[in-house]
């Protein structure tokens, strides 16, 4: 059973606020397919993540396209299908606490089981209590629960009617890191148990990497890239994706000089600098960007060799060293190419090499770690 | 004198209770629609419902007579069905009380419903509950205090109603004289003792209403 989403939606900011405003029309243009897996939706605020959820759940109607979960078509513009919220069999946990404050935990969970036969209802109720380890909360009211407990109950309530897809909109954003990580792990094991498609919105990179079997990156209402963690971090499709996932040291002055099928590599020229990267789907003379994560830069003492551009080995001078807890940020200047790189190196290593500002050193940019992509 | 107190007291309460029940049923529905639906002419409808709050009661009475009198649109229909008019009856007093107290109910309840987080309603829809089920199980229970406050205000307003009632139901001793009208009568005929007792009773009742409203409204804001 898979999920297919291919929707477009236009709207004016003015319509949302109910006020006249000159803000440009925002467009949602998202297209992806997923299996029974855990997909994380990642993107800055205002990128359309929650709007996408509202379209899938039926709270909002897209202007065009199709939304299907398994064999159920929720929305199809051409066939004029638009199921009501009630008829879409999905679970939704909102960012804010949406437990019904005047009902205890049992009543909250049973709200989704009203159409079930009485004997099945009780069994199912006990099952979800057990699944989320909230047996002892049965008679409590939401105001008597902690933040973490509330979100467990919200999850139990969403899962109780056996939904065919689960939508989680930053469910843990209000919780502190420790509980957050614990619950994120819980979600992962839960997904393995229930085996339904699960979409999870988060702002938190760590959470995204912990959870995702795939990541859908959104920016400005558009799906930028859909792929595994490895693909998104090391083969971002464009600069938006690269930056969202923490790539820095980005240079936009490069073009493809050569592609070598034998050694499966691509050679870029970036100003006076030459750099070898993975074999990528570029054409010769394409203008591209390249960058490298600060923690993937290796520093070598100068006495161990000379600059060798074919090996991505460059001579550099240390501009400054900044303490960042267990790591040190080292600002490097590539001497011959007039480029600045920020590296993050474990503090211990920096100390053992006795590195100081204005020292010179060699910088190695591992070919497999250098990220290259079309700028736009 | 007991007779002269008993009838208006009983009559006033009867009118206020019937009117408040009608206000409760219709006011909650109207408030829900105003709070949760968008339709053409919504602003106009809101203004029309609120108008009795600012119009002089005699003007309301006059308009109601135009509507409810034998030649009025509704009055004519009633006359055709029942064979008798409703002017100068207790029903007319209920209509007058209903008209002036409905806006209090609608405004208070609408504000209370608008304060209920829409996401709670969506959560219920997603769990398969229909809009009516959700309104009854989630929205209205959460707007309960606002509805109760509106009810107390409407009830108090019905008890104090004078102008519109006088015009629509008249001033018929033992038939349509409410407390307010009886005070006016007693004062006019120089029966100061009766007037004083009736005034005292109305003041006590109003204080009670304020105390109750204060409690409900205070809790909403808290």
PDB file of N, CA and C in Angstrom, chain A residues 59 85-86 90 92 94 98-102 111-112 114-115 157, chain B residues 119-120 122-131 137-138 141-142:
ATOM      1  N   UNK A  59      -8.725  19.213   5.492  1.00  0.00           N
ATOM      2  CA  UNK A  59      -9.062  20.490   6.135  1.00  0.00           C
ATOM      3  C   UNK A  59      -9.015  21.602   5.088  1.00  0.00           C
ATOM      4  N   UNK A  85     -13.512  15.104   5.482  1.00  0.00           N
ATOM      5  CA  UNK A  85     -12.492  14.758   6.476  1.00  0.00           C
ATOM      6  C   UNK A  85     -12.849  13.434   7.151  1.00  0.00           C
ATOM      7  N   UNK A  86     -14.121  13.297   7.499  1.00  0.00           N
ATOM      8  CA  UNK A  86     -14.566  12.126   8.259  1.00  0.00           C
ATOM      9  C   UNK A  86     -14.355  10.816   7.503  1.00  0.00           C
ATOM     10  N   UNK A  90      -7.500   8.555   8.382  1.00  0.00           N
ATOM     11  CA  UNK A  90      -6.125   8.902   8.733  1.00  0.00           C
ATOM     12  C   UNK A  90      -5.999   9.326  10.192  1.00  0.00           C
ATOM     13  N   UNK A  92      -3.962  11.942  12.783  1.00  0.00           N
ATOM     14  CA  UNK A  92      -3.297  13.256  12.680  1.00  0.00           C
ATOM     15  C   UNK A  92      -2.962  13.708  14.092  1.00  0.00           C
ATOM     16  N   UNK A  94      -1.547  16.964  15.918  1.00  0.00           N
ATOM     17  CA  UNK A  94      -1.263  18.365  15.633  1.00  0.00           C
ATOM     18  C   UNK A  94      -0.064  18.849  16.439  1.00  0.00           C
ATOM     19  N   UNK A  98      -4.144  18.992  21.127  1.00  0.00           N
ATOM     20  CA  UNK A  98      -5.563  19.029  20.749  1.00  0.00           C
ATOM     21  C   UNK A  98      -6.367  17.949  21.450  1.00  0.00           C
ATOM     22  N   UNK A  99      -5.903  17.527  22.632  1.00  0.00           N
ATOM     23  CA  UNK A  99      -6.742  16.612  23.415  1.00  0.00           C
ATOM     24  C   UNK A  99      -7.960  17.416  23.871  1.00  0.00           C
ATOM     25  N   UNK A 100      -9.112  16.764  23.914  1.00  0.00           N
ATOM     26  CA  UNK A 100     -10.313  17.472  24.340  1.00  0.00           C
ATOM     27  C   UNK A 100     -10.228  17.695  25.848  1.00  0.00           C
ATOM     28  N   UNK A 101     -10.142  18.963  26.278  1.00  0.00           N
ATOM     29  CA  UNK A 101      -9.805  19.234  27.681  1.00  0.00           C
ATOM     30  C   UNK A 101     -10.877  18.779  28.674  1.00  0.00           C
ATOM     31  N   UNK A 102     -12.114  18.620  28.196  1.00  0.00           N
ATOM     32  CA  UNK A 102     -13.194  18.256  29.121  1.00  0.00           C
ATOM     33  C   UNK A 102     -13.441  16.760  29.139  1.00  0.00           C
ATOM     34  N   UNK A 111     -13.233   8.483  21.420  1.00  0.00           N
ATOM     35  CA  UNK A 111     -13.888   9.373  20.456  1.00  0.00           C
ATOM     36  C   UNK A 111     -13.738   8.857  19.022  1.00  0.00           C
ATOM     37  N   UNK A 112     -12.594   8.230  18.748  1.00  0.00           N
ATOM     38  CA  UNK A 112     -12.372   7.701  17.403  1.00  0.00           C
ATOM     39  C   UNK A 112     -12.915   6.297  17.204  1.00  0.00           C
ATOM     40  N   UNK A 114     -16.168   5.362  18.110  1.00  0.00           N
ATOM     41  CA  UNK A 114     -17.637   5.397  18.276  1.00  0.00           C
ATOM     42  C   UNK A 114     -18.350   4.420  17.335  1.00  0.00           C
ATOM     43  N   UNK A 115     -17.793   4.224  16.126  1.00  0.00           N
ATOM     44  CA  UNK A 115     -18.497   3.364  15.159  1.00  0.00           C
ATOM     45  C   UNK A 115     -18.133   1.892  15.313  1.00  0.00           C
ATOM     46  N   UNK A 157      -4.708   8.208  20.551  1.00  0.00           N
ATOM     47  CA  UNK A 157      -6.024   8.574  20.017  1.00  0.00           C
ATOM     48  C   UNK A 157      -6.014   8.514  18.487  1.00  0.00           C
TER      49      UNK A 157
ATOM     50  N   UNK B 119      -8.806  23.721  15.873  1.00  0.00           N
ATOM     51  CA  UNK B 119      -8.080  22.461  15.693  1.00  0.00           C
ATOM     52  C   UNK B 119      -8.712  21.329  16.489  1.00  0.00           C
ATOM     53  N   UNK B 120      -9.349  21.675  17.620  1.00  0.00           N
ATOM     54  CA  UNK B 120     -10.037  20.633  18.392  1.00  0.00           C
ATOM     55  C   UNK B 120     -11.171  20.050  17.561  1.00  0.00           C
ATOM     56  N   UNK B 122     -11.308  20.058  14.226  1.00  0.00           N
ATOM     57  CA  UNK B 122     -10.719  19.254  13.153  1.00  0.00           C
ATOM     58  C   UNK B 122     -10.285  17.895  13.682  1.00  0.00           C
ATOM     59  N   UNK B 123      -9.712  17.892  14.894  1.00  0.00           N
ATOM     60  CA  UNK B 123      -9.276  16.624  15.486  1.00  0.00           C
ATOM     61  C   UNK B 123     -10.469  15.669  15.590  1.00  0.00           C
ATOM     62  N   UNK B 124     -11.619  16.201  15.970  1.00  0.00           N
ATOM     63  CA  UNK B 124     -12.816  15.353  16.103  1.00  0.00           C
ATOM     64  C   UNK B 124     -13.301  14.882  14.729  1.00  0.00           C
ATOM     65  N   UNK B 125     -13.267  15.777  13.735  1.00  0.00           N
ATOM     66  CA  UNK B 125     -13.678  15.373  12.379  1.00  0.00           C
ATOM     67  C   UNK B 125     -12.787  14.239  11.890  1.00  0.00           C
ATOM     68  N   UNK B 126     -11.455  14.405  12.133  1.00  0.00           N
ATOM     69  CA  UNK B 126     -10.517  13.389  11.665  1.00  0.00           C
ATOM     70  C   UNK B 126     -10.783  12.056  12.357  1.00  0.00           C
ATOM     71  N   UNK B 127     -11.271  12.108  13.598  1.00  0.00           N
ATOM     72  CA  UNK B 127     -11.615  10.867  14.299  1.00  0.00           C
ATOM     73  C   UNK B 127     -12.972  10.336  13.829  1.00  0.00           C
ATOM     74  N   UNK B 128     -13.546  10.963  12.806  1.00  0.00           N
ATOM     75  CA  UNK B 128     -14.760  10.435  12.201  1.00  0.00           C
ATOM     76  C   UNK B 128     -16.058  11.034  12.721  1.00  0.00           C
ATOM     77  N   UNK B 129     -15.961  12.020  13.595  1.00  0.00           N
ATOM     78  CA  UNK B 129     -17.178  12.618  14.146  1.00  0.00           C
ATOM     79  C   UNK B 129     -17.743  13.665  13.189  1.00  0.00           C
ATOM     80  N   UNK B 130     -19.077  13.655  13.039  1.00  0.00           N
ATOM     81  CA  UNK B 130     -19.715  14.612  12.141  1.00  0.00           C
ATOM     82  C   UNK B 130     -19.705  16.006  12.764  1.00  0.00           C
ATOM     83  N   UNK B 131     -20.114  16.996  11.977  1.00  0.00           N
ATOM     84  CA  UNK B 131     -20.096  18.367  12.502  1.00  0.00           C
ATOM     85  C   UNK B 131     -21.061  18.519  13.677  1.00  0.00           C
ATOM     86  N   UNK B 137     -20.548  17.539  21.269  1.00  0.00           N
ATOM     87  CA  UNK B 137     -19.648  16.883  22.219  1.00  0.00           C
ATOM     88  C   UNK B 137     -18.410  17.727  22.551  1.00  0.00           C
ATOM     89  N   UNK B 138     -17.997  18.587  21.627  1.00  0.00           N
ATOM     90  CA  UNK B 138     -16.750  19.331  21.841  1.00  0.00           C
ATOM     91  C   UNK B 138     -17.014  20.836  21.955  1.00  0.00           C
ATOM     92  N   UNK B 141     -19.830  22.151  24.727  1.00  0.00           N
ATOM     93  CA  UNK B 141     -19.369  21.966  26.112  1.00  0.00           C
ATOM     94  C   UNK B 141     -18.211  22.890  26.473  1.00  0.00           C
ATOM     95  N   UNK B 142     -17.322  23.152  25.500  1.00  0.00           N
ATOM     96  CA  UNK B 142     -16.185  24.030  25.799  1.00  0.00           C
ATOM     97  C   UNK B 142     -16.607  25.499  25.849  1.00  0.00           C
TER      98      UNK B 142
END
